[in-house]
Coordinates of C-alpha atoms in Angstrom, one line a residue:
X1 CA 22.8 -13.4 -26.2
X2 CA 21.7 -10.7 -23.9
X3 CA 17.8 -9.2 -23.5
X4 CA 17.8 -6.1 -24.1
X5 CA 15.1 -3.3 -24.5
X6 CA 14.0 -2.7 -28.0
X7 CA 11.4 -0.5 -27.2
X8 CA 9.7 1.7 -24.9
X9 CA 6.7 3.4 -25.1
X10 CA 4.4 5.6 -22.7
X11 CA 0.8 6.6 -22.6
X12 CA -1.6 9.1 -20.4
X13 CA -4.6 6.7 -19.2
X14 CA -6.7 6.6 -16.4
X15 CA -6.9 5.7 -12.9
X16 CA -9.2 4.6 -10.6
X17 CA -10.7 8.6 -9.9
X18 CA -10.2 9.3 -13.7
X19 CA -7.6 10.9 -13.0
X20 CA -4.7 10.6 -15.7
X21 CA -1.6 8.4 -14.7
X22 CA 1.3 7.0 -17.1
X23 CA 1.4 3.7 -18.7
X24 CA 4.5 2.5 -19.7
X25 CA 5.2 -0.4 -22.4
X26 CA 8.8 -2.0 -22.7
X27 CA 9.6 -4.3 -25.7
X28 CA 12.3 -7.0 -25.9
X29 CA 12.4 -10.3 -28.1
X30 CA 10.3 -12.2 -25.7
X31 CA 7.5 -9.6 -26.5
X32 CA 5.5 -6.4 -25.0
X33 CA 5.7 -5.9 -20.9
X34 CA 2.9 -3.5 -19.4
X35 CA 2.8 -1.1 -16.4
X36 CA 0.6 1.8 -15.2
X37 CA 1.5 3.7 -12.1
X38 CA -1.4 4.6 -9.2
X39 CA -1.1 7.4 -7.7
X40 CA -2.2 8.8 -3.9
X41 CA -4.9 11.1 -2.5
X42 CA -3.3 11.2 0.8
X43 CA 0.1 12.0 0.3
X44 CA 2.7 12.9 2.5
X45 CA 5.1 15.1 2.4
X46 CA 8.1 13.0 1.6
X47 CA 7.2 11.3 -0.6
X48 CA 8.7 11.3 -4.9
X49 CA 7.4 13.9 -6.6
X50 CA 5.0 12.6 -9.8
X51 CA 4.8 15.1 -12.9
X52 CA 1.5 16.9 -13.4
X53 CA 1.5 19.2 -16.6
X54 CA -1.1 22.3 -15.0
X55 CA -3.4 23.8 -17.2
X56 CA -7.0 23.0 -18.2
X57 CA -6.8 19.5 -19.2
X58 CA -8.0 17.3 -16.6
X59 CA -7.7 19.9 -14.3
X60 CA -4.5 20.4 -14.5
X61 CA -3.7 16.7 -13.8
X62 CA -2.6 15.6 -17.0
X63 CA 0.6 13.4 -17.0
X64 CA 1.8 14.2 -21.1
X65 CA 5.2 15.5 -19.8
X66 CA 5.8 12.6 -17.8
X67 CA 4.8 10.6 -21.0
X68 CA 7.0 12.5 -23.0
X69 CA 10.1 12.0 -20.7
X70 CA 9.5 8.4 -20.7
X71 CA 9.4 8.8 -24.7
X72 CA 12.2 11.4 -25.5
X73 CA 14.8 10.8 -22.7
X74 CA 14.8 7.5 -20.3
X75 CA 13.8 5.3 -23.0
X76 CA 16.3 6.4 -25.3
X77 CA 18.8 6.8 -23.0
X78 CA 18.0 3.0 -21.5
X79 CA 17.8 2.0 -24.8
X80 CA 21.3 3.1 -25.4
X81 CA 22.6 1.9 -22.6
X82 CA 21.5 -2.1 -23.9
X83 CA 21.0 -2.9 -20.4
X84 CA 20.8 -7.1 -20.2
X85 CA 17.8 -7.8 -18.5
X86 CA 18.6 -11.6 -17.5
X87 CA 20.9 -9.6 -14.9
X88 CA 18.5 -8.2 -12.6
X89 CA 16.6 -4.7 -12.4
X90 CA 19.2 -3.2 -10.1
X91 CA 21.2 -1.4 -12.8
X92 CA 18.4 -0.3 -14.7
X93 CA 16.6 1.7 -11.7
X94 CA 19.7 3.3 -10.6
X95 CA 20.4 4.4 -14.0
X96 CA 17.6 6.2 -13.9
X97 CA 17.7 7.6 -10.3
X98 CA 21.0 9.0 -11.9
X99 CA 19.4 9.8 -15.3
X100 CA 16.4 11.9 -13.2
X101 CA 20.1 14.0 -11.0
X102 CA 17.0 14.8 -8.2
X103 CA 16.7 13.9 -4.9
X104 CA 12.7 13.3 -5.0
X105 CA 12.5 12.6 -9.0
X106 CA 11.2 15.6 -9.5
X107 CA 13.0 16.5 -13.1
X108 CA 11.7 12.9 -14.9
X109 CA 8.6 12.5 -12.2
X110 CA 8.6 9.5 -10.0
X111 CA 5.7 8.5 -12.1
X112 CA 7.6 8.6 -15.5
X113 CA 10.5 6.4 -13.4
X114 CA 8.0 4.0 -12.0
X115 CA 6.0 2.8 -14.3
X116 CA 9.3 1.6 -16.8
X117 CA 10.7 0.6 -13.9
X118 CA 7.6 -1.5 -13.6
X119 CA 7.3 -2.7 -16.9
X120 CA 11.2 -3.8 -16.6
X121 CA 10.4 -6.2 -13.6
X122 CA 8.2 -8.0 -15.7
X123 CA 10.7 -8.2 -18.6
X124 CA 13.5 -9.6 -16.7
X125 CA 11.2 -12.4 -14.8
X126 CA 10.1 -12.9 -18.8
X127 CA 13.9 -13.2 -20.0
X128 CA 14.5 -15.5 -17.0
X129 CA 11.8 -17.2 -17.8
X130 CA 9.8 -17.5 -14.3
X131 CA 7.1 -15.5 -12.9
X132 CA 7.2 -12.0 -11.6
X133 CA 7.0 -13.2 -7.9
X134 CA 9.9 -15.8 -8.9
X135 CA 12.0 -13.0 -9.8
X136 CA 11.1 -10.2 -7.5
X137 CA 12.3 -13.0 -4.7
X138 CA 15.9 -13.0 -6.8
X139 CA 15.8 -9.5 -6.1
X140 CA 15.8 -9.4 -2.5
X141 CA 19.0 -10.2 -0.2
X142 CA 17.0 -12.3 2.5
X143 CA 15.2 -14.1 0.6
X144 CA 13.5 -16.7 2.5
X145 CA 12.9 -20.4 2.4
X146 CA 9.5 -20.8 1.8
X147 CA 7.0 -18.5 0.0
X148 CA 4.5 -17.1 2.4
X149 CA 1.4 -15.6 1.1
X150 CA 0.1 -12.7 2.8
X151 CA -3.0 -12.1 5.0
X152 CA -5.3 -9.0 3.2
X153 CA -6.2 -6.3 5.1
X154 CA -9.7 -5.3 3.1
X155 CA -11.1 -1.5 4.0
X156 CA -14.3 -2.0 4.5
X157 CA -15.2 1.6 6.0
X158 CA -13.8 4.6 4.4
X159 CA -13.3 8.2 6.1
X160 CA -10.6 10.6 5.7
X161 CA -10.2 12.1 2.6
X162 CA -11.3 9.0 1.0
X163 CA -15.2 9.3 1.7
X164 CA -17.2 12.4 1.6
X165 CA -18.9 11.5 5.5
X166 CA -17.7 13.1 8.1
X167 CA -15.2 10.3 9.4
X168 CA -11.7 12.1 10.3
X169 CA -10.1 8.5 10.3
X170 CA -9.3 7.4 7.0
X171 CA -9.8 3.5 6.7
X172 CA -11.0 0.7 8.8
X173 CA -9.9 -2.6 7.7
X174 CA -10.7 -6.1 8.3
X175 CA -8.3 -9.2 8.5
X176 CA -9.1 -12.8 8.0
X177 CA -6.3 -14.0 10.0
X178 CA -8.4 -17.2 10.8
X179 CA -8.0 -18.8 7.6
X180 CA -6.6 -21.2 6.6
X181 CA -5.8 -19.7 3.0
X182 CA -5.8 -16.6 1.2
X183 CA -8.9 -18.1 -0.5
X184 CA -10.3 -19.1 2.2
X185 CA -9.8 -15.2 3.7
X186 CA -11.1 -13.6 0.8
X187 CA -14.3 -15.8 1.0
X188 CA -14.9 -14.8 4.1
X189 CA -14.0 -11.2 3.9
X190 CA -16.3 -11.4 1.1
X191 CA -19.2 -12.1 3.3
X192 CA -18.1 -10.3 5.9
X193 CA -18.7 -7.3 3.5
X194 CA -21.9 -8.0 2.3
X195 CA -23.2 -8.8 5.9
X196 CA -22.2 -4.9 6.2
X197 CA -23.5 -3.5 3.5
X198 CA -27.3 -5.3 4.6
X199 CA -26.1 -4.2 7.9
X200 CA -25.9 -0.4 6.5
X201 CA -29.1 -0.2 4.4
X202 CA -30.6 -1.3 7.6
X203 CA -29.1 1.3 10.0
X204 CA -29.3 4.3 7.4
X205 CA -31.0 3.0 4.2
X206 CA -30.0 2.8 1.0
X207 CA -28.7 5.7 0.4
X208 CA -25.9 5.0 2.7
X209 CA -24.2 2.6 1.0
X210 CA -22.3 5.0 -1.6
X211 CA -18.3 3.8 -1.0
X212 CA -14.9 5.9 -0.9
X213 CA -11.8 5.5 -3.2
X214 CA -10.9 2.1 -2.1
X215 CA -14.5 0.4 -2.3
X216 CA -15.0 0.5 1.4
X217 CA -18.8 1.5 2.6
X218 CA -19.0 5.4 3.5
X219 CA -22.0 5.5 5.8
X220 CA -23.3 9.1 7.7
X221 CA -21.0 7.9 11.1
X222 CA -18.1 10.5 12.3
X223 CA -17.3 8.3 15.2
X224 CA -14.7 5.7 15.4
X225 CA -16.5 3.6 17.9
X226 CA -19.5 3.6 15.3
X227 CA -17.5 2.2 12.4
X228 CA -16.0 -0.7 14.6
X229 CA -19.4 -1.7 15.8
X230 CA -20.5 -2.2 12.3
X231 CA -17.7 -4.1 11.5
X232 CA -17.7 -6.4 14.5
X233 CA -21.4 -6.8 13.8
X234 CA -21.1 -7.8 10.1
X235 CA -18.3 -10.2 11.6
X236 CA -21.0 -11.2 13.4
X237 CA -23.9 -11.7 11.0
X238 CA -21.1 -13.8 8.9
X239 CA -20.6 -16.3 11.2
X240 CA -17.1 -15.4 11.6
X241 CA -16.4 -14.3 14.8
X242 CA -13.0 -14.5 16.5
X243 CA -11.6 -15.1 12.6
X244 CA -10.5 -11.4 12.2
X245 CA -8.9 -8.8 13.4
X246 CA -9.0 -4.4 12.9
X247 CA -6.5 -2.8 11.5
X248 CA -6.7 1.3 11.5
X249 CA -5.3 3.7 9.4
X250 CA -6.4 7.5 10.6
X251 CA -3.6 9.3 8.4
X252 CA -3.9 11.8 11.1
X253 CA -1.2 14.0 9.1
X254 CA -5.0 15.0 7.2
X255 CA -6.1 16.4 10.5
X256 CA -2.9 17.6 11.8
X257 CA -3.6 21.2 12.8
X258 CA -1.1 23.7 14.6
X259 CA -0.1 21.3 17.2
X260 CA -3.4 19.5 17.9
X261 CA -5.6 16.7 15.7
X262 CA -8.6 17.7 14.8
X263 CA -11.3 15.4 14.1
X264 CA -14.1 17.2 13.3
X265 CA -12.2 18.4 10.3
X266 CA -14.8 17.2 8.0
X267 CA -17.6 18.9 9.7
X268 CA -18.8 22.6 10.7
X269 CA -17.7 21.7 14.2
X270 CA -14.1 21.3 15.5
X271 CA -13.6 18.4 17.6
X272 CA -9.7 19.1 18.5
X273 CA -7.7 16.8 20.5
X274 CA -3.9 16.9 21.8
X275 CA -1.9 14.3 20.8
X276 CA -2.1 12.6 24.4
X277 CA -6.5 12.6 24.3
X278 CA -5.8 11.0 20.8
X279 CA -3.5 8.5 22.2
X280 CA -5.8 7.9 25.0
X281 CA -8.6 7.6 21.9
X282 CA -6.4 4.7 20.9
X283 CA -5.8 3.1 23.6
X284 CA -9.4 2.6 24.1
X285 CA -10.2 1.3 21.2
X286 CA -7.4 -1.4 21.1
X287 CA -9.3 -2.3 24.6
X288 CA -12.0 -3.1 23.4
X289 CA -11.7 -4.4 19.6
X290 CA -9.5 -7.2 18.1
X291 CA -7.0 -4.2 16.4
X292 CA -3.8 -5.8 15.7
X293 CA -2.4 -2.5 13.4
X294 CA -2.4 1.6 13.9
X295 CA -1.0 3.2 11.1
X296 CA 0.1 6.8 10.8
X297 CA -1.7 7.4 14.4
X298 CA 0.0 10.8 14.5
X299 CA 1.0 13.5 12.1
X300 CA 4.3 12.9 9.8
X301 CA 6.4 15.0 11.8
X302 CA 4.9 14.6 15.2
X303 CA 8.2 12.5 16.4
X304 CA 7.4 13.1 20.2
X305 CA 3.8 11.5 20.0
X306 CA 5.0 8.9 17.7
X307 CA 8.2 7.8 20.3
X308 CA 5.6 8.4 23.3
X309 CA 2.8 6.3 21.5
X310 CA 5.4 3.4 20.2
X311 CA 5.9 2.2 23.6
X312 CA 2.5 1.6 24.7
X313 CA 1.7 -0.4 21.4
X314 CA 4.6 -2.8 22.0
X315 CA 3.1 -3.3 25.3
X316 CA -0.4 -3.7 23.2
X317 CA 1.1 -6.3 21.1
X318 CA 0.1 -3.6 18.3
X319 CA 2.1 -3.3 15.0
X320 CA 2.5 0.4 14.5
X321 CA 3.1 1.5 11.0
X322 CA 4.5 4.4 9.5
X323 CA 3.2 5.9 6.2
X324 CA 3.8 9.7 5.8
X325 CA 6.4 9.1 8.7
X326 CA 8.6 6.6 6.5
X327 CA 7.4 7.6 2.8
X328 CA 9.3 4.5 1.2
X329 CA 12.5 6.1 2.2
X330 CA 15.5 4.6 3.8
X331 CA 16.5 7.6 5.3
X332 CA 13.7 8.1 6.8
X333 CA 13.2 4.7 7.9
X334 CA 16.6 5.2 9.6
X335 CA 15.1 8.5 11.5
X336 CA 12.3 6.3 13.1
X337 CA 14.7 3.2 14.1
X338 CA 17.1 5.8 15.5
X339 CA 13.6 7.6 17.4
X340 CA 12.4 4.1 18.1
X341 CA 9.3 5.4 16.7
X342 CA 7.5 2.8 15.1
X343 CA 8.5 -1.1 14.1
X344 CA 6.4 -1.5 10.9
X345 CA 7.1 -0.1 7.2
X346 CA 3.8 0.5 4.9
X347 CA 5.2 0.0 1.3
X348 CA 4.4 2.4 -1.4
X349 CA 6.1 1.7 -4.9
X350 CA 5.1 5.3 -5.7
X351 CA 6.0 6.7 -2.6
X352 CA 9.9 6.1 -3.6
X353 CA 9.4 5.6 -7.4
X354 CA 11.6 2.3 -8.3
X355 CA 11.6 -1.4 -7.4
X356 CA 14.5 -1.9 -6.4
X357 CA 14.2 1.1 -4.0
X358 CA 11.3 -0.1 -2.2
X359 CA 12.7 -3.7 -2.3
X360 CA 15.9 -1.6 -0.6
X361 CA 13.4 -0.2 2.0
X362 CA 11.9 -4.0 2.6
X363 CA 15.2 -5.2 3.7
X364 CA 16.4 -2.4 5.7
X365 CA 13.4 -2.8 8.0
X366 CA 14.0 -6.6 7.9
X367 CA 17.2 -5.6 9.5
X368 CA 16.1 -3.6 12.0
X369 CA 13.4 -6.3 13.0
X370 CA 10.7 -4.6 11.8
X371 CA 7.1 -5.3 10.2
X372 CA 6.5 -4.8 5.8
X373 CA 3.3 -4.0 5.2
X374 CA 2.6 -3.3 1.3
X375 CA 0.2 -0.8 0.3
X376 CA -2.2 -0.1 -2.9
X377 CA -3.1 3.5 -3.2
X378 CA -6.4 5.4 -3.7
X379 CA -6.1 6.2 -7.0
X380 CA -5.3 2.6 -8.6
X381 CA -5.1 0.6 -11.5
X382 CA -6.1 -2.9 -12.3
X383 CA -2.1 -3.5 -12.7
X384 CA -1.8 -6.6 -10.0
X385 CA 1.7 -6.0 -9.8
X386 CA 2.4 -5.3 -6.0
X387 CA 0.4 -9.0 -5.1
X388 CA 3.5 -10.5 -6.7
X389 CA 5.7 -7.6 -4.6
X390 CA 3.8 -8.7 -1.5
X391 CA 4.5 -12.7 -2.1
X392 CA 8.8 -12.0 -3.0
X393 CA 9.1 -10.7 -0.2
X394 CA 7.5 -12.5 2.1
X395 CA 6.0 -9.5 4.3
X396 CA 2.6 -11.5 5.2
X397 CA 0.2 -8.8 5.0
X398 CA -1.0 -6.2 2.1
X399 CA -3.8 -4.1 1.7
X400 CA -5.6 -3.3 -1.4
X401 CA -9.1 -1.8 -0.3
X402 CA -12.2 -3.6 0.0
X403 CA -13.3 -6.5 -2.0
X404 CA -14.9 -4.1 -4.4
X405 CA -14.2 -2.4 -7.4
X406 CA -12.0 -4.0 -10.1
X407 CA -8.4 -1.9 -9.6
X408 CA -9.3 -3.6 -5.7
X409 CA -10.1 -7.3 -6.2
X410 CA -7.7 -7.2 -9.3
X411 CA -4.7 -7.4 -6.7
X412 CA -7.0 -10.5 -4.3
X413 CA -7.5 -12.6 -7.7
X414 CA -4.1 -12.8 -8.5
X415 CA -3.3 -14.0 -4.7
X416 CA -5.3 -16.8 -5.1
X417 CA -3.9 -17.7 -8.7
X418 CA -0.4 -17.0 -7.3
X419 CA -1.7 -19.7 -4.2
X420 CA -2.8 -21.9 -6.8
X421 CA 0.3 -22.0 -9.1
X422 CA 3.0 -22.4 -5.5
X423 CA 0.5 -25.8 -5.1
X424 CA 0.7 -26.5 -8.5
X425 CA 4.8 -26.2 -8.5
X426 CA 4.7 -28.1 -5.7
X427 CA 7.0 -25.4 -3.8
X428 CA 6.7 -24.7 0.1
X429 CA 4.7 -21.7 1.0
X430 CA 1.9 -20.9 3.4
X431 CA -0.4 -18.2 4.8
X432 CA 0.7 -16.0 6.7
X433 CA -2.3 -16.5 9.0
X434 CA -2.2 -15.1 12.7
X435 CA 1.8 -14.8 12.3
X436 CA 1.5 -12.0 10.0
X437 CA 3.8 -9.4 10.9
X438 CA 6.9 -12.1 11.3
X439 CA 6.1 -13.7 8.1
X440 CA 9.3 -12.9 6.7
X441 CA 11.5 -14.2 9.7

């Protein structure tokens, strides 16, 4: 007898910001299956398009016609359709690519799309009967061996757009690739992150230890050099040197001004550099702090710079990873590859609005011997889902802010119980440890 949806409902909720986002609920006889979508503050410009109605509500940032197209049109339409969910998400998300006719789900919203599309994962790993990680695995073409369970990158510092300081670089993360398990990492991240904030309050006082979107520290500092010093002197205090490594993400695209990056853009006073000074900015850093990632170094568009930049990072050893650049998209992806532009996807489930796409986009850079690096967004929900993403397939690292704030640490806890269960089950797996970026091959 097949599992089919009986029901599917929507609802407006919040964020992380307060900002409304969708949350979809999908019914079938082995019971009720949640989702609720996050949503970006940093988005580029490829990315799907999410419904917002306009208006006064919420500042214009209500999601009620998304809700409504979940509710009048996709789930009738799935329902309909009587879709068995024991065979795989596949035709249900294409269904509704077709369903939305757009080529950045712009008619149904992206958020409308993803959060049943959500919800529908979790009912076929229910009507399979094995966990979501179990089945998003299925999913995947090259699936691997052994499960691997991925080194967190936590953002400890926040600039950008994601902090109100004057920091043009958006986040500064730390990496416990020393450990010897994802518990073990988030211990010492933990610490690591406290050591900071004492660290802080010393430096500034107390009023400096306000954080961003993603729970990272926001301190009065608008150089990079600053931030890193803090971090490696937290790393420090710890008693964990040499046990992490940096990653960056400046999502220069923010400061990306007629040609030139300009990183004073937070401030009264320009501070404008040419995409070869900001390379050379780059390259100075990696020479002197344990940086293993750059992602989005240049603007979304700025190919040459990108190509020009790619080169010297392989040299480096540095995974460079492409955000705004890639988007979640395939076609993009196979821009880059053809540019030889960057060797590492960020993965955004928003960013291309179904599963089984971004699962698409995890294998096509697999193919092209690239890096997957799965990303949370600013404005998140405590929905864990993408820590069982991370885990199918195999990619070795994720990030999911500091470890801080509930929608945050809600994606680290269910790491370690995912860790905890592949002992339990007695199934191979690992930690990605200092081998993260090839965790998949």
């Amino acid at each position: 007898m097949p599992t089919i949806l009986t029901s599917v409902k929507a609802s407006q909720r919040l964020d992380s910001r307060g900002k409304p986002t969708v949350q979809v609920e999908v019914e079938t006889r082995d019971g009720k299956f949640r989702a609720i979508v996050p949503s970006g503050a940093s988005k580029g410009d490829y990315e799907a398009i999410e419904l917002r109605d306009g208006g006064e509500a919420y500042g214009g940032n209500g999601v009620e016609q998304a809700v409504r197209n979940v509710q009048e049109i996709i789930g009738p339409a799935l329902s309909g359709r009587q879709f068995d969910l024991e065979l795989g998400l596949k035709d249900v998300d294409y269904f509704m690519i077709k369903l939305d006719g757009s080529s950045d789900k712009s008619d149904l919203g992206a958020n409308a799309i993803l959060g049943v599309s959500m919800a529908c994962a979790r009912a076929c790993a229910a009507a399979k009967k094995i966990p979501l990680y179990d089945f998003l695995a299925s999913e995947l073409q090259s699936r691997h061996k052994e499960y691997v369970v991925p080194v967190p990158f936590f953002n400890v510092l926040n600039g950008g757009v994601h902090s109100g300081n004057t920091m043009a670089f958006q986040e500064f993360m730390i990496a416990p690739t020393g450990a010897a398990s994802i518990t073990q990492g988030i211990q010492w991240a933990a610490e690591v992150y406290q050591a900071l904030k004492s660290i802080i309050i010393k430096k500034f006082g107390k009023a400096a230890i306000g954080i961003g979107d993603e729970g990272g520290f926001a301190p009065p500092i608008t150089r990079p050099s600053e931030a890193l010093d803090l971090i490696m002197a937290a790393i420090e205090a710890a008693g964990h040197e040499g046990r992490f490594r940096i990653g960056i993400d400046p999502a220069s695209s923010e400061f990306y001004r007629d040609g030139d990056y300009d990183l004073g853009f937070k401030s009264d006073t320009p501070q404008r550099y040419t995409s070869t000074e900001l390379a050379d900015l780059y390259r100075s850093l990696v020479d002197k702090y344990p940086i293993v990632l750059l992602e989005d170094p240049f603007a979304q568009d700025d190919w040459d710079s990108w190509k020009s930049f790619h080169i010297i990072s392989k040299l480096a050893n540095i995974e460079l990873v492409g955000d705004d650049l890639l988007a979640t998209n395939i076609r993009r992806i196979e821009m880059a590859a053809k540019a030889d532009a960057c060797d590492s996807l960020l993965l955004k489930i928003n960013q291309i609005g179904t599963i089984s796409e971004a699962i698409a986009a995890a294998e096509r850079a697999y193919e092209l011997g690239w890096s997957v690096f799965v990303s949370h967004r600013s404005g998140e929900t405590t929905d864990d889902f993408i820590a069982d993403l991370t885990v199918a397939i195999g990619c070795g690292h994720l990030k999911s802010g500091a470890p801080c704030r509930g929608e945050r640490v809600a994606k680290y806890n269910r790491l370690m119980d995912i860790e905890e269960e592949l002992e339990a089950r007695n199934l191979g797996s690992s930690y990605a440890g200092e081998s993260f970026r090839h965790a998949h091959s």
